[in-house]
């Protein structure tokens, strides 16, 4: 559906209100009640036109922090909130080697560097998540079903109705306190599968300073990419 030249993806569900979202790739989506007509959706979105353009302008400003990384010696890559330089050297092939605050790749792996970095981030996140999840699931009194690290497109993490919790491999780029927030956020969805006041109260009980982590993601999220 288009509103004033902006393409908006419509998702209907059992809800009472209309919510507008600017996804991380700049696309616009709307969650609407499943009972309303196409004409009513059009009118509601038209009424929210100012809000849509305001959020799009904010997205463009925040995405000025986006970077285009090249796989050359000296290029920096994020890991747990800090930038580390890449160096091509005679190291073990077929993997990203990280030591002495430097990423190392064998020169023969240059053409598949992105693939190897993704593998590195997935492995590191899979190593760090179990301990973090165990800590917070006990505090929240929840029990997730399956935990997966995967490609999630425009989400940092997700929680399914069946209790599966998924994390984007890019979460390994975030500072450890931001990673803790992402974990708490998703585990809290096992109690409240929404973003209601009750949901945020659960997050606040565990991480009273969660606003700072949201702010970090908002400002730096565009730079968490390859």
PDB file of C-alpha atoms in Angstrom:
ATOM      1  CA  UNK A   1       0.000   0.000   0.000  1.00  0.00           C
ATOM      2  CA  UNK A   2       1.209   3.511  -0.800  1.00  0.00           C
ATOM      3  CA  UNK A   3       0.706   6.666   1.272  1.00  0.00           C
ATOM      4  CA  UNK A   4       2.035   9.923  -0.213  1.00  0.00           C
ATOM      5  CA  UNK A   5       4.507   7.974  -2.358  1.00  0.00           C
ATOM      6  CA  UNK A   6       5.782   5.771   0.473  1.00  0.00           C
ATOM      7  CA  UNK A   7       5.375   2.000   0.110  1.00  0.00           C
ATOM      8  CA  UNK A   8       4.083   0.471   3.340  1.00  0.00           C
ATOM      9  CA  UNK A   9       3.918  -3.261   4.047  1.00  0.00           C
ATOM     10  CA  UNK A  10       0.727  -4.158   5.898  1.00  0.00           C
ATOM     11  CA  UNK A  11       0.595  -6.902   8.527  1.00  0.00           C
ATOM     12  CA  UNK A  12      -2.777  -7.795  10.044  1.00  0.00           C
ATOM     13  CA  UNK A  13      -3.100  -9.414  13.452  1.00  0.00           C
ATOM     14  CA  UNK A  14      -5.346  -9.653  16.500  1.00  0.00           C
ATOM     15  CA  UNK A  15      -4.664  -6.184  17.842  1.00  0.00           C
ATOM     16  CA  UNK A  16      -6.696  -3.042  18.499  1.00  0.00           C
ATOM     17  CA  UNK A  17      -4.324  -0.279  17.367  1.00  0.00           C
ATOM     18  CA  UNK A  18      -2.219   0.688  14.342  1.00  0.00           C
ATOM     19  CA  UNK A  19       1.560   0.824  14.785  1.00  0.00           C
ATOM     20  CA  UNK A  20       4.081   2.160  12.259  1.00  0.00           C
ATOM     21  CA  UNK A  21       7.626   0.777  12.060  1.00  0.00           C
ATOM     22  CA  UNK A  22      10.666   1.957  10.131  1.00  0.00           C
ATOM     23  CA  UNK A  23      12.700  -1.202   9.593  1.00  0.00           C
ATOM     24  CA  UNK A  24      16.495  -1.214   9.769  1.00  0.00           C
ATOM     25  CA  UNK A  25      16.701  -1.247   5.966  1.00  0.00           C
ATOM     26  CA  UNK A  26      14.532   1.904   5.751  1.00  0.00           C
ATOM     27  CA  UNK A  27      11.376   0.153   4.622  1.00  0.00           C
ATOM     28  CA  UNK A  28       8.075   1.043   6.315  1.00  0.00           C
ATOM     29  CA  UNK A  29       5.626  -1.454   7.773  1.00  0.00           C
ATOM     30  CA  UNK A  30       2.353  -1.158   9.644  1.00  0.00           C
ATOM     31  CA  UNK A  31       0.733  -3.576  12.084  1.00  0.00           C
ATOM     32  CA  UNK A  32      -3.049  -3.179  11.932  1.00  0.00           C
ATOM     33  CA  UNK A  33      -6.146  -4.924  13.355  1.00  0.00           C
ATOM     34  CA  UNK A  34      -7.274  -7.798  11.148  1.00  0.00           C
ATOM     35  CA  UNK A  35     -10.882  -6.583  11.267  1.00  0.00           C
ATOM     36  CA  UNK A  36     -10.475  -3.238   9.455  1.00  0.00           C
ATOM     37  CA  UNK A  37     -10.953  -2.679   5.722  1.00  0.00           C
ATOM     38  CA  UNK A  38      -8.408  -1.527   3.154  1.00  0.00           C
ATOM     39  CA  UNK A  39     -10.125   1.851   2.999  1.00  0.00           C
ATOM     40  CA  UNK A  40      -9.894   2.240   6.776  1.00  0.00           C
ATOM     41  CA  UNK A  41      -6.212   1.296   6.681  1.00  0.00           C
ATOM     42  CA  UNK A  42      -5.594   3.925   4.002  1.00  0.00           C
ATOM     43  CA  UNK A  43      -7.334   6.587   6.080  1.00  0.00           C
ATOM     44  CA  UNK A  44      -5.521   5.655   9.282  1.00  0.00           C
ATOM     45  CA  UNK A  45      -2.119   5.726   7.574  1.00  0.00           C
ATOM     46  CA  UNK A  46      -2.949   9.041   5.927  1.00  0.00           C
ATOM     47  CA  UNK A  47      -3.672  10.442   9.389  1.00  0.00           C
ATOM     48  CA  UNK A  48      -0.236   9.227  10.507  1.00  0.00           C
ATOM     49  CA  UNK A  49       1.538  10.726   7.481  1.00  0.00           C
ATOM     50  CA  UNK A  50       3.482  13.279   9.551  1.00  0.00           C
ATOM     51  CA  UNK A  51       4.667  10.548  11.926  1.00  0.00           C
ATOM     52  CA  UNK A  52       5.821   8.379   9.011  1.00  0.00           C
ATOM     53  CA  UNK A  53       7.886  11.131   7.374  1.00  0.00           C
ATOM     54  CA  UNK A  54       9.311  12.195  10.752  1.00  0.00           C
ATOM     55  CA  UNK A  55      10.516   8.654  11.476  1.00  0.00           C
ATOM     56  CA  UNK A  56      11.936   8.292   7.952  1.00  0.00           C
ATOM     57  CA  UNK A  57      13.927  11.517   8.417  1.00  0.00           C
ATOM     58  CA  UNK A  58      15.272  10.193  11.728  1.00  0.00           C
ATOM     59  CA  UNK A  59      16.211   6.903  10.042  1.00  0.00           C
ATOM     60  CA  UNK A  60      18.163   8.747   7.327  1.00  0.00           C
ATOM     61  CA  UNK A  61      20.029  10.778   9.949  1.00  0.00           C
ATOM     62  CA  UNK A  62      20.915   7.727  12.017  1.00  0.00           C
ATOM     63  CA  UNK A  63      22.063   5.799   8.958  1.00  0.00           C
ATOM     64  CA  UNK A  64      24.718   8.380   8.265  1.00  0.00           C
ATOM     65  CA  UNK A  65      26.708   6.159  10.643  1.00  0.00           C
ATOM     66  CA  UNK A  66      26.516   3.244   8.208  1.00  0.00           C
ATOM     67  CA  UNK A  67      29.871   2.058   6.903  1.00  0.00           C
ATOM     68  CA  UNK A  68      31.044   0.157   3.856  1.00  0.00           C
ATOM     69  CA  UNK A  69      33.811  -2.159   4.935  1.00  0.00           C
ATOM     70  CA  UNK A  70      36.407  -3.465   2.525  1.00  0.00           C
ATOM     71  CA  UNK A  71      38.372  -6.622   3.125  1.00  0.00           C
ATOM     72  CA  UNK A  72      41.817  -5.037   3.079  1.00  0.00           C
ATOM     73  CA  UNK A  73      44.584  -4.773   5.676  1.00  0.00           C
ATOM     74  CA  UNK A  74      43.882  -1.871   8.020  1.00  0.00           C
ATOM     75  CA  UNK A  75      40.075  -2.012   7.715  1.00  0.00           C
ATOM     76  CA  UNK A  76      38.340  -2.059  11.097  1.00  0.00           C
ATOM     77  CA  UNK A  77      35.651  -4.545  12.143  1.00  0.00           C
ATOM     78  CA  UNK A  78      33.401  -4.440  15.191  1.00  0.00           C
ATOM     79  CA  UNK A  79      33.533  -7.069  17.902  1.00  0.00           C
ATOM     80  CA  UNK A  80      31.780  -6.642  21.263  1.00  0.00           C
ATOM     81  CA  UNK A  81      31.471  -2.896  20.748  1.00  0.00           C
ATOM     82  CA  UNK A  82      35.068  -2.156  19.786  1.00  0.00           C
ATOM     83  CA  UNK A  83      36.800  -1.775  16.432  1.00  0.00           C
ATOM     84  CA  UNK A  84      39.750  -3.995  15.582  1.00  0.00           C
ATOM     85  CA  UNK A  85      41.924  -3.868  12.471  1.00  0.00           C
ATOM     86  CA  UNK A  86      42.178  -6.609   9.891  1.00  0.00           C
ATOM     87  CA  UNK A  87      45.563  -7.876   8.754  1.00  0.00           C
ATOM     88  CA  UNK A  88      46.309 -10.387   6.026  1.00  0.00           C
ATOM     89  CA  UNK A  89      49.136 -12.681   7.038  1.00  0.00           C
ATOM     90  CA  UNK A  90      50.394 -16.242   6.867  1.00  0.00           C
ATOM     91  CA  UNK A  91      47.899 -17.610   9.373  1.00  0.00           C
ATOM     92  CA  UNK A  92      45.631 -20.642   9.426  1.00  0.00           C
ATOM     93  CA  UNK A  93      43.462 -20.596   6.315  1.00  0.00           C
ATOM     94  CA  UNK A  94      39.703 -21.044   6.270  1.00  0.00           C
ATOM     95  CA  UNK A  95      38.927 -18.996   9.387  1.00  0.00           C
ATOM     96  CA  UNK A  96      39.132 -15.555  10.967  1.00  0.00           C
ATOM     97  CA  UNK A  97      41.926 -15.566  13.521  1.00  0.00           C
ATOM     98  CA  UNK A  98      41.545 -13.051  16.374  1.00  0.00           C
ATOM     99  CA  UNK A  99      44.469 -12.380  18.669  1.00  0.00           C
ATOM    100  CA  UNK A 100      46.359  -9.423  20.136  1.00  0.00           C
ATOM    101  CA  UNK A 101      43.366  -7.165  19.377  1.00  0.00           C
ATOM    102  CA  UNK A 102      43.721  -7.839  15.639  1.00  0.00           C
ATOM    103  CA  UNK A 103      41.781  -9.854  13.076  1.00  0.00           C
ATOM    104  CA  UNK A 104      43.978 -12.018  10.866  1.00  0.00           C
ATOM    105  CA  UNK A 105      43.079 -13.688   7.576  1.00  0.00           C
ATOM    106  CA  UNK A 106      45.142 -15.737   5.207  1.00  0.00           C
ATOM    107  CA  UNK A 107      45.486 -13.891   1.897  1.00  0.00           C
ATOM    108  CA  UNK A 108      44.102 -16.954   0.083  1.00  0.00           C
ATOM    109  CA  UNK A 109      40.783 -16.370   1.899  1.00  0.00           C
ATOM    110  CA  UNK A 110      40.245 -12.809   0.703  1.00  0.00           C
ATOM    111  CA  UNK A 111      37.435 -13.732  -1.701  1.00  0.00           C
ATOM    112  CA  UNK A 112      35.451 -15.429   1.055  1.00  0.00           C
ATOM    113  CA  UNK A 113      36.321 -12.988   3.855  1.00  0.00           C
ATOM    114  CA  UNK A 114      32.711 -11.947   4.488  1.00  0.00           C
ATOM    115  CA  UNK A 115      31.595 -15.565   4.806  1.00  0.00           C
ATOM    116  CA  UNK A 116      34.413 -16.236   7.284  1.00  0.00           C
ATOM    117  CA  UNK A 117      33.610 -13.155   9.356  1.00  0.00           C
ATOM    118  CA  UNK A 118      29.964 -14.230   9.616  1.00  0.00           C
ATOM    119  CA  UNK A 119      31.131 -17.675  10.731  1.00  0.00           C
ATOM    120  CA  UNK A 120      33.401 -16.034  13.328  1.00  0.00           C
ATOM    121  CA  UNK A 121      30.571 -13.903  14.729  1.00  0.00           C
ATOM    122  CA  UNK A 122      28.206 -16.884  14.874  1.00  0.00           C
ATOM    123  CA  UNK A 123      30.747 -19.025  16.728  1.00  0.00           C
ATOM    124  CA  UNK A 124      31.571 -16.303  19.262  1.00  0.00           C
ATOM    125  CA  UNK A 125      27.916 -15.534  19.904  1.00  0.00           C
ATOM    126  CA  UNK A 126      27.097 -19.208  20.376  1.00  0.00           C
ATOM    127  CA  UNK A 127      29.895 -19.353  22.968  1.00  0.00           C
ATOM    128  CA  UNK A 128      28.727 -16.296  24.921  1.00  0.00           C
ATOM    129  CA  UNK A 129      24.939 -16.658  24.843  1.00  0.00           C
ATOM    130  CA  UNK A 130      24.393 -19.764  27.024  1.00  0.00           C
ATOM    131  CA  UNK A 131      25.852 -18.215  30.196  1.00  0.00           C
ATOM    132  CA  UNK A 132      24.005 -14.913  29.648  1.00  0.00           C
ATOM    133  CA  UNK A 133      20.704 -16.665  28.910  1.00  0.00           C
ATOM    134  CA  UNK A 134      21.056 -18.956  31.948  1.00  0.00           C
ATOM    135  CA  UNK A 135      21.553 -15.926  34.212  1.00  0.00           C
ATOM    136  CA  UNK A 136      18.484 -14.053  33.017  1.00  0.00           C
ATOM    137  CA  UNK A 137      16.102 -16.948  32.471  1.00  0.00           C
ATOM    138  CA  UNK A 138      16.495 -17.757  36.160  1.00  0.00           C
ATOM    139  CA  UNK A 139      15.801 -14.135  37.134  1.00  0.00           C
ATOM    140  CA  UNK A 140      12.753 -13.943  34.859  1.00  0.00           C
ATOM    141  CA  UNK A 141      11.524 -17.434  35.646  1.00  0.00           C
ATOM    142  CA  UNK A 142      11.277 -18.506  32.000  1.00  0.00           C
ATOM    143  CA  UNK A 143      12.529 -21.453  29.990  1.00  0.00           C
ATOM    144  CA  UNK A 144      13.264 -20.853  26.288  1.00  0.00           C
ATOM    145  CA  UNK A 145      12.827 -23.792  23.952  1.00  0.00           C
ATOM    146  CA  UNK A 146      15.591 -23.505  21.331  1.00  0.00           C
ATOM    147  CA  UNK A 147      18.314 -20.876  21.006  1.00  0.00           C
ATOM    148  CA  UNK A 148      19.665 -20.137  17.531  1.00  0.00           C
ATOM    149  CA  UNK A 149      22.139 -17.693  15.998  1.00  0.00           C
ATOM    150  CA  UNK A 150      21.162 -16.898  12.446  1.00  0.00           C
ATOM    151  CA  UNK A 151      20.467 -14.274   9.770  1.00  0.00           C
ATOM    152  CA  UNK A 152      17.443 -12.234  10.845  1.00  0.00           C
ATOM    153  CA  UNK A 153      17.478  -9.458   8.253  1.00  0.00           C
ATOM    154  CA  UNK A 154      16.151  -6.354  10.041  1.00  0.00           C
ATOM    155  CA  UNK A 155      15.842  -7.686  13.592  1.00  0.00           C
ATOM    156  CA  UNK A 156      18.498  -8.079  16.271  1.00  0.00           C
ATOM    157  CA  UNK A 157      16.581 -10.996  17.763  1.00  0.00           C
ATOM    158  CA  UNK A 158      13.170 -12.649  17.760  1.00  0.00           C
ATOM    159  CA  UNK A 159      11.006 -14.846  19.949  1.00  0.00           C
ATOM    160  CA  UNK A 160       8.486 -17.300  18.490  1.00  0.00           C
ATOM    161  CA  UNK A 161       5.159 -18.332  20.082  1.00  0.00           C
ATOM    162  CA  UNK A 162       6.654 -21.793  20.667  1.00  0.00           C
ATOM    163  CA  UNK A 163       9.416 -20.294  22.814  1.00  0.00           C
ATOM    164  CA  UNK A 164      12.297 -20.395  20.339  1.00  0.00           C
ATOM    165  CA  UNK A 165      14.656 -17.425  20.729  1.00  0.00           C
ATOM    166  CA  UNK A 166      16.759 -16.376  17.745  1.00  0.00           C
ATOM    167  CA  UNK A 167      19.652 -13.921  17.643  1.00  0.00           C
ATOM    168  CA  UNK A 168      21.179 -12.176  14.647  1.00  0.00           C
ATOM    169  CA  UNK A 169      24.873 -12.991  14.293  1.00  0.00           C
ATOM    170  CA  UNK A 170      25.491  -9.221  14.161  1.00  0.00           C
ATOM    171  CA  UNK A 171      24.731  -9.102  17.897  1.00  0.00           C
ATOM    172  CA  UNK A 172      28.338 -10.210  18.390  1.00  0.00           C
ATOM    173  CA  UNK A 173      29.336  -6.718  17.241  1.00  0.00           C
ATOM    174  CA  UNK A 174      27.500  -5.046  20.130  1.00  0.00           C
ATOM    175  CA  UNK A 175      29.046  -4.195  23.535  1.00  0.00           C
ATOM    176  CA  UNK A 176      28.469  -6.889  26.133  1.00  0.00           C
ATOM    177  CA  UNK A 177      25.973  -4.765  28.108  1.00  0.00           C
ATOM    178  CA  UNK A 178      23.950  -4.206  24.921  1.00  0.00           C
ATOM    179  CA  UNK A 179      24.053  -7.956  24.259  1.00  0.00           C
ATOM    180  CA  UNK A 180      22.700  -8.508  27.774  1.00  0.00           C
ATOM    181  CA  UNK A 181      19.834  -6.120  27.007  1.00  0.00           C
ATOM    182  CA  UNK A 182      18.969  -7.946  23.766  1.00  0.00           C
ATOM    183  CA  UNK A 183      18.849 -11.241  25.679  1.00  0.00           C
ATOM    184  CA  UNK A 184      16.634  -9.808  28.442  1.00  0.00           C
ATOM    185  CA  UNK A 185      14.357  -8.204  25.848  1.00  0.00           C
ATOM    186  CA  UNK A 186      13.723 -11.503  24.083  1.00  0.00           C
ATOM    187  CA  UNK A 187      13.364 -13.576  27.252  1.00  0.00           C
ATOM    188  CA  UNK A 188      10.824 -11.066  28.561  1.00  0.00           C
ATOM    189  CA  UNK A 189       8.766 -11.848  25.463  1.00  0.00           C
ATOM    190  CA  UNK A 190       8.299 -15.355  26.877  1.00  0.00           C
ATOM    191  CA  UNK A 191       6.179 -13.638  29.540  1.00  0.00           C
ATOM    192  CA  UNK A 192       4.555 -10.890  27.444  1.00  0.00           C
ATOM    193  CA  UNK A 193       4.581 -11.431  23.684  1.00  0.00           C
ATOM    194  CA  UNK A 194       4.135  -7.718  22.986  1.00  0.00           C
ATOM    195  CA  UNK A 195       5.633  -4.344  23.878  1.00  0.00           C
ATOM    196  CA  UNK A 196       3.060  -3.384  26.475  1.00  0.00           C
ATOM    197  CA  UNK A 197       3.766  -1.540  29.714  1.00  0.00           C
ATOM    198  CA  UNK A 198       3.824  -4.916  31.487  1.00  0.00           C
ATOM    199  CA  UNK A 199       6.537  -6.117  29.100  1.00  0.00           C
ATOM    200  CA  UNK A 200       8.750  -3.078  29.704  1.00  0.00           C
ATOM    201  CA  UNK A 201       8.198  -3.440  33.446  1.00  0.00           C
ATOM    202  CA  UNK A 202       9.711  -6.943  33.229  1.00  0.00           C
ATOM    203  CA  UNK A 203      12.743  -5.582  31.356  1.00  0.00           C
ATOM    204  CA  UNK A 204      13.089  -2.717  33.843  1.00  0.00           C
ATOM    205  CA  UNK A 205      13.130  -5.113  36.807  1.00  0.00           C
ATOM    206  CA  UNK A 206      16.237  -6.774  35.400  1.00  0.00           C
ATOM    207  CA  UNK A 207      17.953  -3.864  33.627  1.00  0.00           C
ATOM    208  CA  UNK A 208      16.867  -0.479  35.033  1.00  0.00           C
ATOM    209  CA  UNK A 209      19.235   1.307  32.621  1.00  0.00           C
ATOM    210  CA  UNK A 210      17.945  -0.424  29.494  1.00  0.00           C
ATOM    211  CA  UNK A 211      17.243   2.963  27.846  1.00  0.00           C
ATOM    212  CA  UNK A 212      20.998   3.456  27.477  1.00  0.00           C
ATOM    213  CA  UNK A 213      21.309   0.174  25.573  1.00  0.00           C
ATOM    214  CA  UNK A 214      18.408   1.057  23.284  1.00  0.00           C
ATOM    215  CA  UNK A 215      20.068   4.416  22.616  1.00  0.00           C
ATOM    216  CA  UNK A 216      23.375   2.711  21.749  1.00  0.00           C
ATOM    217  CA  UNK A 217      21.643   0.448  19.236  1.00  0.00           C
ATOM    218  CA  UNK A 218      19.745   3.374  17.758  1.00  0.00           C
ATOM    219  CA  UNK A 219      22.920   5.403  17.207  1.00  0.00           C
ATOM    220  CA  UNK A 220      25.324   2.613  16.290  1.00  0.00           C
ATOM    221  CA  UNK A 221      23.090  -0.090  14.804  1.00  0.00           C
ATOM    222  CA  UNK A 222      23.664   1.075  11.232  1.00  0.00           C
ATOM    223  CA  UNK A 223      27.392   0.482  11.670  1.00  0.00           C
ATOM    224  CA  UNK A 224      26.886  -3.123  12.783  1.00  0.00           C
ATOM    225  CA  UNK A 225      27.284  -4.561   9.332  1.00  0.00           C
ATOM    226  CA  UNK A 226      29.754  -6.082   6.910  1.00  0.00           C
TER     227      UNK A 226
END
